[in-house]
């Protein structure tokens, strides 16, 4: 079977070995061919080329093909519609899946494409922007627009993929038919990498891993570190807010206590950095996962997290993790408490890896593939 995927993720074309790369490495085993239509990309200046990488890019054995738009984002619905028709005519895809989120260019283009080709498709909702808490006005607007858009878009899809009960419950409140919604988690935990990584010496008190954007709550975490006398934080990841957070660290005179590692090359490097601390903290305001919390748990880290995304379904406070309200004061108190209680850290670390049984990579991606294949029969 051949799959057409409409996605905003072009990290692989930017030569980043992130979550999408690991997903496709396994998903490709379940399909004869996967074509991914995505927005245009800008190549790093270090390559010596500027601007857009146009045309097709075949990766990972030739079974996965990327088709980035050669024009700005405003043209993305048009690109999805026309490029999609060309691909379907050439290769005969049986099903399509669409990653949907504001500003909804994926859904707008995919709905037109589905009408023109009678292609059955699923609408995938990994994260409802700004829910339960909006990090800024942009996210608040995104939440309002999502409330208006999703009920209309779902009418054209044969199924909706929700990645957690948290997402499903919100969609049902928005009057999306429950019978159309399938919970198919997207938190694929690689047992081999997560359980065999050799722990380095501990040189930090707290680790954080995530894209450096407002909803991840890094600003509040840095403020929490400032409230602690000598705690050290390592920040793993990159993003548009990095310069802002680095300036904040300088202004708080925390340059020797908050270290930015940036984007690391692969999951093994990320896990190695996470394990160099006593605990992992992620105070997100809204999430689909967060995957990084689950990965930290899987490799035996004591975790402090806000109750967002799938977290309320997997963390039992005081048993396999700690829940925080995300304020600097509450985080500082719980970080201080965990640092002072080695026995509790040990108990949390022993219980946390059981999460692997629920979200083991090969099983979950097979479930995802089976869900996509079932669209052809709906």
Short mmCIF file of C-alpha atoms in Angstrom, two decimals:
data_model
loop_
_atom_site.label_atom_id
_atom_site.label_comp_id
_atom_site.label_asym_id
_atom_site.label_seq_id
_atom_site.Cartn_x
_atom_site.Cartn_y
_atom_site.Cartn_z
CA UNK A 1 0.00 0.00 0.00
CA UNK A 2 1.14 3.55 -0.78
CA UNK A 3 0.63 6.43 1.66
CA UNK A 4 0.41 10.15 0.94
CA UNK A 5 1.24 12.27 4.00
CA UNK A 6 0.57 16.01 4.30
CA UNK A 7 2.86 17.40 6.98
CA UNK A 8 4.48 20.58 8.20
CA UNK A 9 7.54 18.70 9.44
CA UNK A 10 10.58 19.16 7.22
CA UNK A 11 13.22 18.51 9.88
CA UNK A 12 14.64 15.57 7.93
CA UNK A 13 15.28 17.80 4.94
CA UNK A 14 17.15 20.09 7.34
CA UNK A 15 19.31 17.05 8.20
CA UNK A 16 17.91 16.73 11.72
CA UNK A 17 17.56 13.25 13.20
CA UNK A 18 14.57 13.99 15.40
CA UNK A 19 11.25 12.37 16.27
CA UNK A 20 9.96 12.42 12.67
CA UNK A 21 13.09 10.61 11.45
CA UNK A 22 12.67 7.84 14.03
CA UNK A 23 8.98 7.50 13.17
CA UNK A 24 9.57 7.15 9.44
CA UNK A 25 12.41 4.68 9.92
CA UNK A 26 9.86 2.23 11.32
CA UNK A 27 6.70 3.34 9.46
CA UNK A 28 8.36 2.77 6.09
CA UNK A 29 8.42 -0.98 6.83
CA UNK A 30 4.62 -1.05 6.64
CA UNK A 31 4.16 0.71 3.27
CA UNK A 32 5.42 0.16 -0.24
CA UNK A 33 5.96 3.88 -0.66
CA UNK A 34 5.40 7.04 1.42
CA UNK A 35 5.23 10.49 -0.21
CA UNK A 36 5.33 13.53 2.07
CA UNK A 37 4.18 16.96 0.90
CA UNK A 38 5.62 19.65 3.16
CA UNK A 39 6.42 23.40 3.16
CA UNK A 40 9.57 24.81 1.62
CA UNK A 41 12.79 24.67 3.55
CA UNK A 42 15.77 26.96 3.93
CA UNK A 43 19.14 25.30 3.89
CA UNK A 44 21.67 26.34 6.56
CA UNK A 45 24.18 28.89 5.36
CA UNK A 46 26.96 26.42 6.13
CA UNK A 47 25.97 24.44 3.05
CA UNK A 48 26.99 27.33 0.84
CA UNK A 49 23.50 27.56 -0.69
CA UNK A 50 20.74 29.96 0.18
CA UNK A 51 16.99 29.84 -0.25
CA UNK A 52 14.65 26.98 -0.99
CA UNK A 53 15.43 23.37 -1.60
CA UNK A 54 12.95 22.49 -4.34
CA UNK A 55 12.13 19.22 -6.04
CA UNK A 56 11.97 15.70 -4.60
CA UNK A 57 14.27 14.28 -1.95
CA UNK A 58 14.44 10.52 -1.44
CA UNK A 59 15.65 9.42 1.98
CA UNK A 60 16.10 6.20 3.92
CA UNK A 61 16.36 3.62 1.17
CA UNK A 62 14.18 5.34 -1.39
CA UNK A 63 10.87 4.32 0.18
CA UNK A 64 10.14 7.77 1.61
CA UNK A 65 10.00 10.78 -0.70
CA UNK A 66 9.69 14.43 0.33
CA UNK A 67 8.07 17.07 -1.87
CA UNK A 68 8.74 20.52 -0.37
CA UNK A 69 6.86 23.48 -1.77
CA UNK A 70 9.16 25.80 -3.74
CA UNK A 71 7.17 28.90 -2.72
CA UNK A 72 6.19 30.76 0.49
CA UNK A 73 3.65 29.30 2.92
CA UNK A 74 0.71 31.20 1.45
CA UNK A 75 0.99 28.91 -1.59
CA UNK A 76 0.98 25.69 0.46
CA UNK A 77 -2.72 24.75 -0.05
CA UNK A 78 -2.26 25.20 -3.80
CA UNK A 79 0.91 23.07 -3.73
CA UNK A 80 -0.82 20.30 -1.76
CA UNK A 81 -3.73 20.28 -4.22
CA UNK A 82 -1.71 20.22 -7.43
CA UNK A 83 1.31 18.20 -6.31
CA UNK A 84 -0.99 15.73 -4.59
CA UNK A 85 -2.96 15.12 -7.77
CA UNK A 86 0.25 14.58 -9.71
CA UNK A 87 1.57 12.07 -7.15
CA UNK A 88 -1.70 10.15 -6.90
CA UNK A 89 -1.97 9.92 -10.68
CA UNK A 90 1.64 8.73 -10.99
CA UNK A 91 1.86 6.27 -8.08
CA UNK A 92 -1.73 5.39 -7.16
CA UNK A 93 -1.79 6.07 -3.43
CA UNK A 94 -4.62 4.36 -1.57
CA UNK A 95 -4.80 6.53 1.57
CA UNK A 96 -3.80 9.98 2.81
CA UNK A 97 -3.13 11.37 6.27
CA UNK A 98 -3.02 15.05 7.20
CA UNK A 99 -1.25 16.67 10.16
CA UNK A 100 -3.51 19.58 11.02
CA UNK A 101 -2.90 22.68 13.16
CA UNK A 102 -3.08 26.47 12.74
CA UNK A 103 -2.96 28.12 10.22
CA UNK A 104 -4.62 25.02 8.68
CA UNK A 105 -2.94 25.17 5.27
CA UNK A 106 -2.56 21.38 5.34
CA UNK A 107 -6.26 20.77 5.84
CA UNK A 108 -7.38 23.39 3.32
CA UNK A 109 -5.22 21.88 0.59
CA UNK A 110 -5.96 18.27 1.54
CA UNK A 111 -9.74 18.75 1.53
CA UNK A 112 -9.58 20.13 -2.03
CA UNK A 113 -7.32 17.25 -3.02
CA UNK A 114 -9.63 14.65 -1.48
CA UNK A 115 -12.62 16.12 -3.32
CA UNK A 116 -10.78 16.00 -6.62
CA UNK A 117 -9.47 12.44 -6.21
CA UNK A 118 -11.97 10.74 -3.85
CA UNK A 119 -8.99 9.91 -1.63
CA UNK A 120 -9.95 8.74 1.88
CA UNK A 121 -7.97 10.61 4.50
CA UNK A 122 -7.47 10.97 8.24
CA UNK A 123 -7.08 14.26 10.05
CA UNK A 124 -4.35 13.94 12.69
CA UNK A 125 -4.55 16.14 15.79
CA UNK A 126 -1.35 15.84 17.80
CA UNK A 127 -1.62 19.06 19.77
CA UNK A 128 -4.37 21.59 20.32
CA UNK A 129 -2.55 24.92 20.32
CA UNK A 130 -3.06 26.95 23.48
CA UNK A 131 -4.84 24.20 25.41
CA UNK A 132 -5.10 24.00 28.35
CA UNK A 133 -3.06 27.24 28.73
CA UNK A 134 -2.05 29.72 26.06
CA UNK A 135 1.55 30.93 26.27
CA UNK A 136 0.81 34.17 24.39
CA UNK A 137 -1.82 35.95 22.29
CA UNK A 138 -0.81 34.02 19.19
CA UNK A 139 -1.60 30.72 20.88
CA UNK A 140 -4.87 32.09 22.25
CA UNK A 141 -5.94 33.05 18.72
CA UNK A 142 -4.81 29.62 17.49
CA UNK A 143 -7.01 27.94 20.10
CA UNK A 144 -10.06 29.99 19.06
CA UNK A 145 -9.46 29.28 15.38
CA UNK A 146 -9.02 25.57 16.11
CA UNK A 147 -12.40 25.54 17.83
CA UNK A 148 -13.94 26.96 14.66
CA UNK A 149 -11.94 25.01 12.09
CA UNK A 150 -11.78 21.42 13.32
CA UNK A 151 -15.55 20.69 13.34
CA UNK A 152 -15.75 21.88 9.72
CA UNK A 153 -12.64 20.05 8.52
CA UNK A 154 -13.61 16.76 10.15
CA UNK A 155 -16.72 16.55 7.97
CA UNK A 156 -14.49 15.74 5.01
CA UNK A 157 -12.26 13.18 6.76
CA UNK A 158 -13.13 9.52 7.17
CA UNK A 159 -11.42 9.41 10.58
CA UNK A 160 -9.65 11.60 13.13
CA UNK A 161 -6.48 10.54 14.88
CA UNK A 162 -6.21 11.82 18.44
CA UNK A 163 -2.93 10.99 20.16
CA UNK A 164 -4.34 10.96 23.71
CA UNK A 165 -7.56 11.00 25.72
CA UNK A 166 -6.76 14.64 26.47
CA UNK A 167 -7.07 15.52 22.77
CA UNK A 168 -10.10 13.27 22.22
CA UNK A 169 -12.06 14.81 25.08
CA UNK A 170 -11.44 18.33 23.80
CA UNK A 171 -12.54 17.38 20.27
CA UNK A 172 -15.74 15.80 21.59
CA UNK A 173 -16.49 19.02 23.49
CA UNK A 174 -16.15 20.78 20.14
CA UNK A 175 -18.97 18.60 18.78
CA UNK A 176 -16.77 16.33 16.69
CA UNK A 177 -18.49 12.92 16.39
CA UNK A 178 -16.94 10.49 18.86
CA UNK A 179 -17.35 7.60 16.42
CA UNK A 180 -14.92 9.29 14.04
CA UNK A 181 -12.18 9.68 16.64
CA UNK A 182 -9.52 7.03 17.15
CA UNK A 183 -6.87 7.26 19.86
CA UNK A 184 -3.59 6.31 18.20
CA UNK A 185 -0.63 7.47 20.33
CA UNK A 186 2.38 9.08 18.66
CA UNK A 187 4.81 8.62 21.54
CA UNK A 188 7.16 5.99 20.14
CA UNK A 189 9.72 4.91 22.74
CA UNK A 190 12.79 3.10 21.42
CA UNK A 191 13.50 0.47 24.05
CA UNK A 192 16.98 -0.35 22.76
CA UNK A 193 18.26 3.23 22.86
CA UNK A 194 16.45 4.26 26.03
CA UNK A 195 17.44 1.29 28.17
CA UNK A 196 21.01 0.64 27.05
CA UNK A 197 22.41 4.17 27.22
CA UNK A 198 25.33 4.30 29.63
CA UNK A 199 24.74 7.04 32.19
CA UNK A 200 27.46 9.73 32.24
CA UNK A 201 28.65 11.41 35.44
CA UNK A 202 25.99 13.69 36.93
CA UNK A 203 27.08 17.30 36.54
CA UNK A 204 23.68 19.08 36.57
CA UNK A 205 20.77 19.13 38.97
CA UNK A 206 18.03 19.56 36.34
CA UNK A 207 17.71 18.81 32.63
CA UNK A 208 15.20 20.26 30.16
CA UNK A 209 14.66 19.08 26.59
CA UNK A 210 12.36 20.66 24.05
CA UNK A 211 11.95 23.19 21.29
CA UNK A 212 12.66 26.66 22.63
CA UNK A 213 9.21 28.16 22.16
CA UNK A 214 6.89 29.89 24.68
CA UNK A 215 4.56 26.97 25.41
CA UNK A 216 7.39 24.80 26.79
CA UNK A 217 7.65 26.89 29.95
CA UNK A 218 11.43 27.33 29.93
CA UNK A 219 11.14 30.95 31.09
CA UNK A 220 9.40 29.82 34.28
CA UNK A 221 11.95 27.04 34.79
CA UNK A 222 14.84 29.51 34.55
CA UNK A 223 13.06 31.68 37.13
CA UNK A 224 12.75 28.61 39.36
CA UNK A 225 16.48 27.94 39.05
CA UNK A 226 17.12 31.57 40.06
CA UNK A 227 15.15 30.91 43.27
CA UNK A 228 17.46 28.04 44.18
CA UNK A 229 20.82 28.83 45.68
CA UNK A 230 23.13 26.71 43.54
CA UNK A 231 21.08 24.44 41.27
CA UNK A 232 22.40 23.89 37.74
CA UNK A 233 20.22 23.44 34.65
CA UNK A 234 21.13 22.00 31.25
CA UNK A 235 18.90 23.02 28.31
CA UNK A 236 18.77 20.62 25.36
CA UNK A 237 17.16 21.88 22.17
CA UNK A 238 16.92 24.93 19.97
CA UNK A 239 14.26 27.26 18.67
CA UNK A 240 13.22 30.84 17.94
CA UNK A 241 13.22 31.90 21.62
CA UNK A 242 16.77 30.80 22.37
CA UNK A 243 18.30 34.28 22.16
CA UNK A 244 15.61 35.62 24.49
CA UNK A 245 16.28 32.90 27.08
CA UNK A 246 20.04 33.34 26.88
CA UNK A 247 19.60 37.07 27.51
CA UNK A 248 17.33 36.27 30.44
CA UNK A 249 20.03 34.00 31.90
CA UNK A 250 22.62 36.78 31.58
CA UNK A 251 20.30 39.32 33.21
CA UNK A 252 19.73 36.96 36.15
CA UNK A 253 23.47 36.32 36.45
CA UNK A 254 22.94 32.57 35.90
CA UNK A 255 25.47 32.02 33.12
CA UNK A 256 27.43 29.53 35.24
CA UNK A 257 24.29 27.67 36.29
CA UNK A 258 22.19 27.45 33.09
CA UNK A 259 23.91 25.80 30.12
CA UNK A 260 22.46 25.70 26.58
CA UNK A 261 23.57 22.68 24.53
CA UNK A 262 21.47 23.44 21.45
CA UNK A 263 20.25 20.79 19.02
CA UNK A 264 21.97 17.43 19.52
CA UNK A 265 22.55 15.08 16.56
CA UNK A 266 20.50 12.04 17.62
CA UNK A 267 18.42 10.46 20.37
CA UNK A 268 21.42 8.76 21.97
CA UNK A 269 23.13 12.13 22.43
CA UNK A 270 19.94 13.65 23.85
CA UNK A 271 19.47 10.82 26.35
CA UNK A 272 23.11 11.05 27.38
CA UNK A 273 22.64 14.75 28.15
CA UNK A 274 19.37 14.13 30.04
CA UNK A 275 21.08 11.45 32.17
CA UNK A 276 23.78 13.92 33.22
CA UNK A 277 21.31 15.42 35.73
CA UNK A 278 19.46 14.28 38.86
CA UNK A 279 16.02 14.94 37.39
CA UNK A 280 14.14 16.03 34.26
CA UNK A 281 11.72 18.99 34.36
CA UNK A 282 9.28 20.13 31.66
CA UNK A 283 6.67 22.76 32.68
CA UNK A 284 4.76 22.98 29.38
CA UNK A 285 1.59 25.05 29.14
CA UNK A 286 0.14 22.95 26.30
CA UNK A 287 1.30 19.73 24.65
CA UNK A 288 0.36 16.79 22.52
CA UNK A 289 2.79 14.54 24.42
CA UNK A 290 5.19 15.64 25.66
CA UNK A 291 7.40 12.93 24.19
CA UNK A 292 10.50 14.15 26.04
CA UNK A 293 8.85 13.48 29.41
CA UNK A 294 8.04 9.91 28.37
CA UNK A 295 11.58 9.35 27.04
CA UNK A 296 13.07 10.64 30.29
CA UNK A 297 10.81 8.31 32.27
CA UNK A 298 11.71 5.39 30.02
CA UNK A 299 15.41 5.78 30.75
CA UNK A 300 14.82 5.90 34.50
CA UNK A 301 14.84 9.62 35.26
CA UNK A 302 12.83 11.20 38.07
CA UNK A 303 10.48 13.59 36.25
CA UNK A 304 8.67 16.80 37.22
CA UNK A 305 5.98 17.84 34.71
CA UNK A 306 2.86 19.95 34.38
CA UNK A 307 -0.38 17.95 33.83
CA UNK A 308 -0.64 18.55 30.09
CA UNK A 309 -1.18 16.25 27.11
CA UNK A 310 -0.79 12.59 28.01
CA UNK A 311 0.89 13.33 31.36
CA UNK A 312 -2.27 12.91 33.52
CA UNK A 313 -2.73 9.47 31.93
CA UNK A 314 0.78 8.25 32.70
CA UNK A 315 2.15 10.01 35.80
CA UNK A 316 0.86 9.11 39.24
CA UNK A 317 2.09 11.90 41.50
CA UNK A 318 4.69 10.65 43.95
CA UNK A 319 4.76 7.15 42.43
CA UNK A 320 6.45 7.44 39.02
CA UNK A 321 6.80 11.20 38.72
CA UNK A 322 5.98 14.58 40.24
CA UNK A 323 3.28 16.99 39.04
CA UNK A 324 3.84 20.75 39.20
CA UNK A 325 1.53 23.66 38.46
CA UNK A 326 4.33 25.22 36.41
CA UNK A 327 4.88 28.33 38.50
CA UNK A 328 8.51 29.16 39.35
CA UNK A 329 7.76 28.92 43.08
CA UNK A 330 6.17 25.47 42.86
CA UNK A 331 8.91 24.13 40.60
CA UNK A 332 11.64 25.50 42.87
CA UNK A 333 10.02 23.86 45.88
CA UNK A 334 9.71 20.47 44.17
CA UNK A 335 13.20 20.58 42.67
CA UNK A 336 14.61 21.40 46.11
CA UNK A 337 12.59 18.59 47.68
CA UNK A 338 13.74 15.99 45.14
CA UNK A 339 17.37 17.07 45.36
CA UNK A 340 17.20 16.47 49.09
CA UNK A 341 15.49 13.07 48.94
CA UNK A 342 17.70 10.49 47.27
CA UNK A 343 15.40 7.63 48.30
CA UNK A 344 12.39 9.20 46.57
CA UNK A 345 14.45 9.81 43.43
CA UNK A 346 15.33 6.13 43.47
CA UNK A 347 11.71 5.03 43.82
CA UNK A 348 10.56 7.31 41.01
CA UNK A 349 13.42 6.10 38.79
CA UNK A 350 12.44 2.47 39.41
CA UNK A 351 8.77 2.98 38.53
CA UNK A 352 9.10 5.39 35.59
CA UNK A 353 10.51 2.95 32.97
CA UNK A 354 7.31 0.86 33.11
CA UNK A 355 5.98 3.43 30.62
CA UNK A 356 7.85 1.47 27.95
CA UNK A 357 5.24 -1.29 28.04
CA UNK A 358 2.57 1.14 26.88
CA UNK A 359 4.44 3.12 24.23
CA UNK A 360 7.02 0.71 22.82
CA UNK A 361 8.06 2.04 19.41
CA UNK A 362 7.57 -0.96 17.12
CA UNK A 363 4.16 -1.86 18.52
CA UNK A 364 2.82 1.72 18.48
CA UNK A 365 4.00 2.42 14.93
CA UNK A 366 2.44 -0.85 13.75
CA UNK A 367 -0.83 0.29 15.35
CA UNK A 368 -0.47 3.62 13.51
CA UNK A 369 0.18 1.85 10.20
CA UNK A 370 -2.81 -0.44 10.72
CA UNK A 371 -4.99 2.60 11.45
CA UNK A 372 -3.87 4.31 8.23
CA UNK A 373 -4.40 1.17 6.16
CA UNK A 374 -7.91 0.80 7.59
CA UNK A 375 -8.89 4.14 6.01
CA UNK A 376 -9.10 2.45 2.63
CA UNK A 377 -11.96 0.27 3.90
CA UNK A 378 -14.06 2.98 5.57
#
